[in-house]
PDB file of C-alpha atoms in Angstrom:
ATOM      1  CA  MET E1374     -40.301 -50.990 -46.014  1.00  0.00           C
ATOM      2  CA  GLN E1375     -38.241 -49.203 -48.711  1.00  0.00           C
ATOM      3  CA  MET E1376     -39.749 -45.828 -47.718  1.00  0.00           C
ATOM      4  CA  ASN E1377     -38.626 -46.325 -44.117  1.00  0.00           C
ATOM      5  CA  ARG E1378     -35.023 -46.749 -45.273  1.00  0.00           C
ATOM      6  CA  VAL E1379     -35.198 -43.537 -47.263  1.00  0.00           C
ATOM      7  CA  PHE E1380     -37.266 -41.345 -44.951  1.00  0.00           C
ATOM      8  CA  GLY E1381     -36.538 -42.918 -41.564  1.00  0.00           C
ATOM      9  CA  PRO E1382     -33.266 -41.033 -40.891  1.00  0.00           C
ATOM     10  CA  LEU E1383     -34.759 -37.744 -42.118  1.00  0.00           C
ATOM     11  CA  LEU E1384     -37.859 -38.221 -39.972  1.00  0.00           C
ATOM     12  CA  THR E1385     -35.678 -38.995 -36.970  1.00  0.00           C
ATOM     13  CA  LEU E1386     -33.629 -35.842 -37.587  1.00  0.00           C
ATOM     14  CA  THR E1387     -36.765 -33.740 -38.070  1.00  0.00           C
ATOM     15  CA  LEU E1388     -38.367 -35.022 -34.883  1.00  0.00           C
ATOM     16  CA  ALA E1389     -35.164 -34.517 -32.900  1.00  0.00           C
ATOM     17  CA  VAL E1390     -35.027 -30.852 -33.863  1.00  0.00           C
ATOM     18  CA  ALA E1391     -38.765 -30.200 -33.884  1.00  0.00           C
ATOM     19  CA  GLY E1392     -39.138 -31.573 -30.373  1.00  0.00           C
ATOM     20  CA  SER E1393     -37.183 -30.048 -27.562  1.00  0.00           C
ATOM     21  CA  ALA E1394     -33.590 -31.132 -27.801  1.00  0.00           C
ATOM     22  CA  ASP E1395     -32.154 -32.408 -24.569  1.00  0.00           C
ATOM     23  CA  ALA E1396     -29.354 -30.580 -22.772  1.00  0.00           C
ATOM     24  CA  GLN E1397     -26.762 -33.177 -23.756  1.00  0.00           C
ATOM     25  CA  GLU E1398     -27.599 -32.784 -27.455  1.00  0.00           C
ATOM     26  CA  LEU E1399     -27.487 -28.978 -27.193  1.00  0.00           C
ATOM     27  CA  ASP E1400     -24.140 -29.124 -25.379  1.00  0.00           C
ATOM     28  CA  ALA E1401     -22.733 -31.380 -28.096  1.00  0.00           C
ATOM     29  CA  GLY E1402     -24.153 -29.082 -30.783  1.00  0.00           C
ATOM     30  CA  ALA E1403     -22.584 -26.039 -29.124  1.00  0.00           C
ATOM     31  CA  ARG E1404     -19.249 -27.837 -28.930  1.00  0.00           C
ATOM     32  CA  PHE E1405     -19.366 -28.901 -32.592  1.00  0.00           C
ATOM     33  CA  PHE E1406     -20.483 -25.408 -33.640  1.00  0.00           C
ATOM     34  CA  LYS E1407     -17.487 -23.926 -31.828  1.00  0.00           C
ATOM     35  CA  GLN E1408     -15.115 -26.459 -33.404  1.00  0.00           C
ATOM     36  CA  ARG E1409     -16.463 -26.469 -36.948  1.00  0.00           C
ATOM     37  CA  CYS E1410     -18.460 -23.276 -37.572  1.00  0.00           C
ATOM     38  CA  GLN E1411     -17.510 -20.446 -35.228  1.00  0.00           C
ATOM     39  CA  ALA E1412     -14.405 -19.414 -37.192  1.00  0.00           C
ATOM     40  CA  CYS E1413     -16.693 -18.151 -39.964  1.00  0.00           C
ATOM     41  CA  HIS E1414     -20.123 -17.688 -38.341  1.00  0.00           C
ATOM     42  CA  SER E1415     -21.403 -15.695 -35.371  1.00  0.00           C
ATOM     43  CA  LEU E1416     -24.299 -16.428 -33.050  1.00  0.00           C
ATOM     44  CA  THR E1417     -24.195 -12.999 -31.437  1.00  0.00           C
ATOM     45  CA  PRO E1418     -27.212 -10.921 -32.539  1.00  0.00           C
ATOM     46  CA  GLY E1419     -26.095  -8.094 -34.808  1.00  0.00           C
ATOM     47  CA  LYS E1420     -22.496  -9.324 -35.090  1.00  0.00           C
ATOM     48  CA  ASN E1421     -21.425 -10.054 -38.638  1.00  0.00           C
ATOM     49  CA  SER E1422     -18.367 -11.915 -39.811  1.00  0.00           C
ATOM     50  CA  PRO E1423     -16.547 -11.215 -43.062  1.00  0.00           C
ATOM     51  CA  ALA E1424     -16.329 -14.968 -43.748  1.00  0.00           C
ATOM     52  CA  GLY E1425     -19.933 -16.118 -43.188  1.00  0.00           C
ATOM     53  CA  PRO E1426     -23.403 -14.877 -42.267  1.00  0.00           C
ATOM     54  CA  ASN E1427     -24.726 -14.586 -38.739  1.00  0.00           C
ATOM     55  CA  LEU E1428     -26.668 -17.744 -37.868  1.00  0.00           C
ATOM     56  CA  VAL E1429     -28.983 -16.449 -35.132  1.00  0.00           C
ATOM     57  CA  GLY E1430     -32.455 -17.609 -36.127  1.00  0.00           C
ATOM     58  CA  VAL E1431     -31.221 -19.465 -39.215  1.00  0.00           C
ATOM     59  CA  VAL E1432     -33.612 -22.428 -38.841  1.00  0.00           C
ATOM     60  CA  GLY E1433     -36.731 -21.484 -40.795  1.00  0.00           C
ATOM     61  CA  ARG E1434     -35.126 -18.499 -42.519  1.00  0.00           C
ATOM     62  CA  ALA E1435     -34.858 -18.038 -46.277  1.00  0.00           C
ATOM     63  CA  SER E1436     -31.357 -18.421 -47.671  1.00  0.00           C
ATOM     64  CA  ALA E1437     -29.404 -15.235 -48.353  1.00  0.00           C
ATOM     65  CA  ALA E1438     -31.878 -13.244 -46.232  1.00  0.00           C
ATOM     66  CA  THR E1439     -29.487 -11.336 -43.980  1.00  0.00           C
ATOM     67  CA  ASP E1440     -27.086  -8.461 -44.455  1.00  0.00           C
ATOM     68  CA  PHE E1441     -24.159 -10.507 -45.780  1.00  0.00           C
ATOM     69  CA  LYS E1442     -22.467 -10.647 -49.179  1.00  0.00           C
ATOM     70  CA  TYR E1443     -23.732 -14.055 -50.285  1.00  0.00           C
ATOM     71  CA  SER E1444     -22.615 -15.851 -53.445  1.00  0.00           C
ATOM     72  CA  ALA E1445     -24.796 -15.450 -56.498  1.00  0.00           C
ATOM     73  CA  ALA E1446     -25.495 -19.190 -56.307  1.00  0.00           C
ATOM     74  CA  LEU E1447     -26.899 -18.996 -52.775  1.00  0.00           C
ATOM     75  CA  LYS E1448     -28.925 -15.883 -53.621  1.00  0.00           C
ATOM     76  CA  ALA E1449     -30.485 -17.711 -56.569  1.00  0.00           C
ATOM     77  CA  SER E1450     -31.066 -20.976 -54.697  1.00  0.00           C
ATOM     78  CA  GLY E1451     -34.480 -20.080 -53.274  1.00  0.00           C
ATOM     79  CA  LEU E1452     -33.838 -22.372 -50.298  1.00  0.00           C
ATOM     80  CA  THR E1453     -35.375 -22.153 -46.866  1.00  0.00           C
ATOM     81  CA  TRP E1454     -33.140 -23.351 -44.040  1.00  0.00           C
ATOM     82  CA  ASP E1455     -35.383 -26.017 -42.591  1.00  0.00           C
ATOM     83  CA  VAL E1456     -33.955 -29.094 -40.865  1.00  0.00           C
ATOM     84  CA  ALA E1457     -33.764 -31.234 -44.005  1.00  0.00           C
ATOM     85  CA  THR E1458     -32.181 -28.500 -46.127  1.00  0.00           C
ATOM     86  CA  LEU E1459     -29.626 -27.629 -43.449  1.00  0.00           C
ATOM     87  CA  ASP E1460     -28.764 -31.309 -43.143  1.00  0.00           C
ATOM     88  CA  GLN E1461     -28.159 -31.593 -46.897  1.00  0.00           C
ATOM     89  CA  PHE E1462     -26.230 -28.326 -47.078  1.00  0.00           C
ATOM     90  CA  LEU E1463     -23.999 -29.057 -44.102  1.00  0.00           C
ATOM     91  CA  ALA E1464     -23.244 -32.539 -45.472  1.00  0.00           C
ATOM     92  CA  ALA E1465     -21.953 -31.164 -48.786  1.00  0.00           C
ATOM     93  CA  PRO E1466     -22.539 -27.446 -49.420  1.00  0.00           C
ATOM     94  CA  ALA E1467     -21.372 -27.397 -53.057  1.00  0.00           C
ATOM     95  CA  LYS E1468     -23.451 -30.464 -53.900  1.00  0.00           C
ATOM     96  CA  LEU E1469     -26.685 -28.774 -52.822  1.00  0.00           C
ATOM     97  CA  VAL E1470     -25.717 -25.290 -54.035  1.00  0.00           C
ATOM     98  CA  PRO E1471     -23.059 -25.470 -56.765  1.00  0.00           C
ATOM     99  CA  GLY E1472     -21.123 -22.200 -56.676  1.00  0.00           C
ATOM    100  CA  THR E1473     -21.585 -21.531 -52.955  1.00  0.00           C
ATOM    101  CA  ARG E1474     -18.566 -20.078 -51.191  1.00  0.00           C
ATOM    102  CA  MET E1475     -19.073 -22.333 -48.186  1.00  0.00           C
ATOM    103  CA  ALA E1476     -16.360 -24.943 -48.637  1.00  0.00           C
ATOM    104  CA  ILE E1477     -16.489 -26.826 -45.338  1.00  0.00           C
ATOM    105  CA  GLY E1478     -19.027 -29.568 -44.765  1.00  0.00           C
ATOM    106  CA  VAL E1479     -19.871 -31.764 -41.804  1.00  0.00           C
ATOM    107  CA  PRO E1480     -19.796 -35.344 -43.082  1.00  0.00           C
ATOM    108  CA  ASN E1481     -20.806 -36.918 -39.748  1.00  0.00           C
ATOM    109  CA  GLY E1482     -24.605 -37.173 -39.608  1.00  0.00           C
ATOM    110  CA  GLU E1483     -24.793 -37.214 -35.796  1.00  0.00           C
ATOM    111  CA  GLN E1484     -22.683 -34.053 -35.577  1.00  0.00           C
ATOM    112  CA  ARG E1485     -24.906 -32.352 -38.175  1.00  0.00           C
ATOM    113  CA  LYS E1486     -28.019 -33.317 -36.195  1.00  0.00           C
ATOM    114  CA  GLU E1487     -26.534 -31.853 -33.003  1.00  0.00           C
ATOM    115  CA  ILE E1488     -25.357 -28.664 -34.734  1.00  0.00           C
ATOM    116  CA  ILE E1489     -28.814 -28.167 -36.284  1.00  0.00           C
ATOM    117  CA  ALA E1490     -30.539 -28.769 -32.934  1.00  0.00           C
ATOM    118  CA  TYR E1491     -28.224 -26.207 -31.365  1.00  0.00           C
ATOM    119  CA  LEU E1492     -28.859 -23.688 -34.155  1.00  0.00           C
ATOM    120  CA  ALA E1493     -32.611 -24.204 -33.733  1.00  0.00           C
ATOM    121  CA  SER E1494     -32.232 -23.208 -30.073  1.00  0.00           C
ATOM    122  CA  VAL E1495     -30.489 -19.918 -30.924  1.00  0.00           C
ATOM    123  CA  THR E1496     -33.132 -17.332 -31.763  1.00  0.00           C
ATOM    124  CA  ASN E1497     -33.480 -13.563 -31.414  1.00  0.00           C
TER     125      ASN E1497
END
């Protein structure tokens, strides 16, 4: 029973992204991305931003793996942007990677889930 309390939400988030997200979830994710992320991040292939890396294909990618000037902390993190890691990072970037330059988090778990599902749908 205790394991379900700990892993249940993570499993739900993993299954939601691993399976095909429904159109409503992707629409919500696109809306939250535009509101919370787009000022610093691009989803246009080949388009970089001076404030944050391009996020096309980010789900499954190693951290600091694109042509962007990442913080030393993120370069040294050795993270892979899977669903669970993105969820932790978006909740509190500096908690997961002390020294990261990303200062804005998404405290709402449902919004994070929708943003991650949307990011998973944006590939090259």
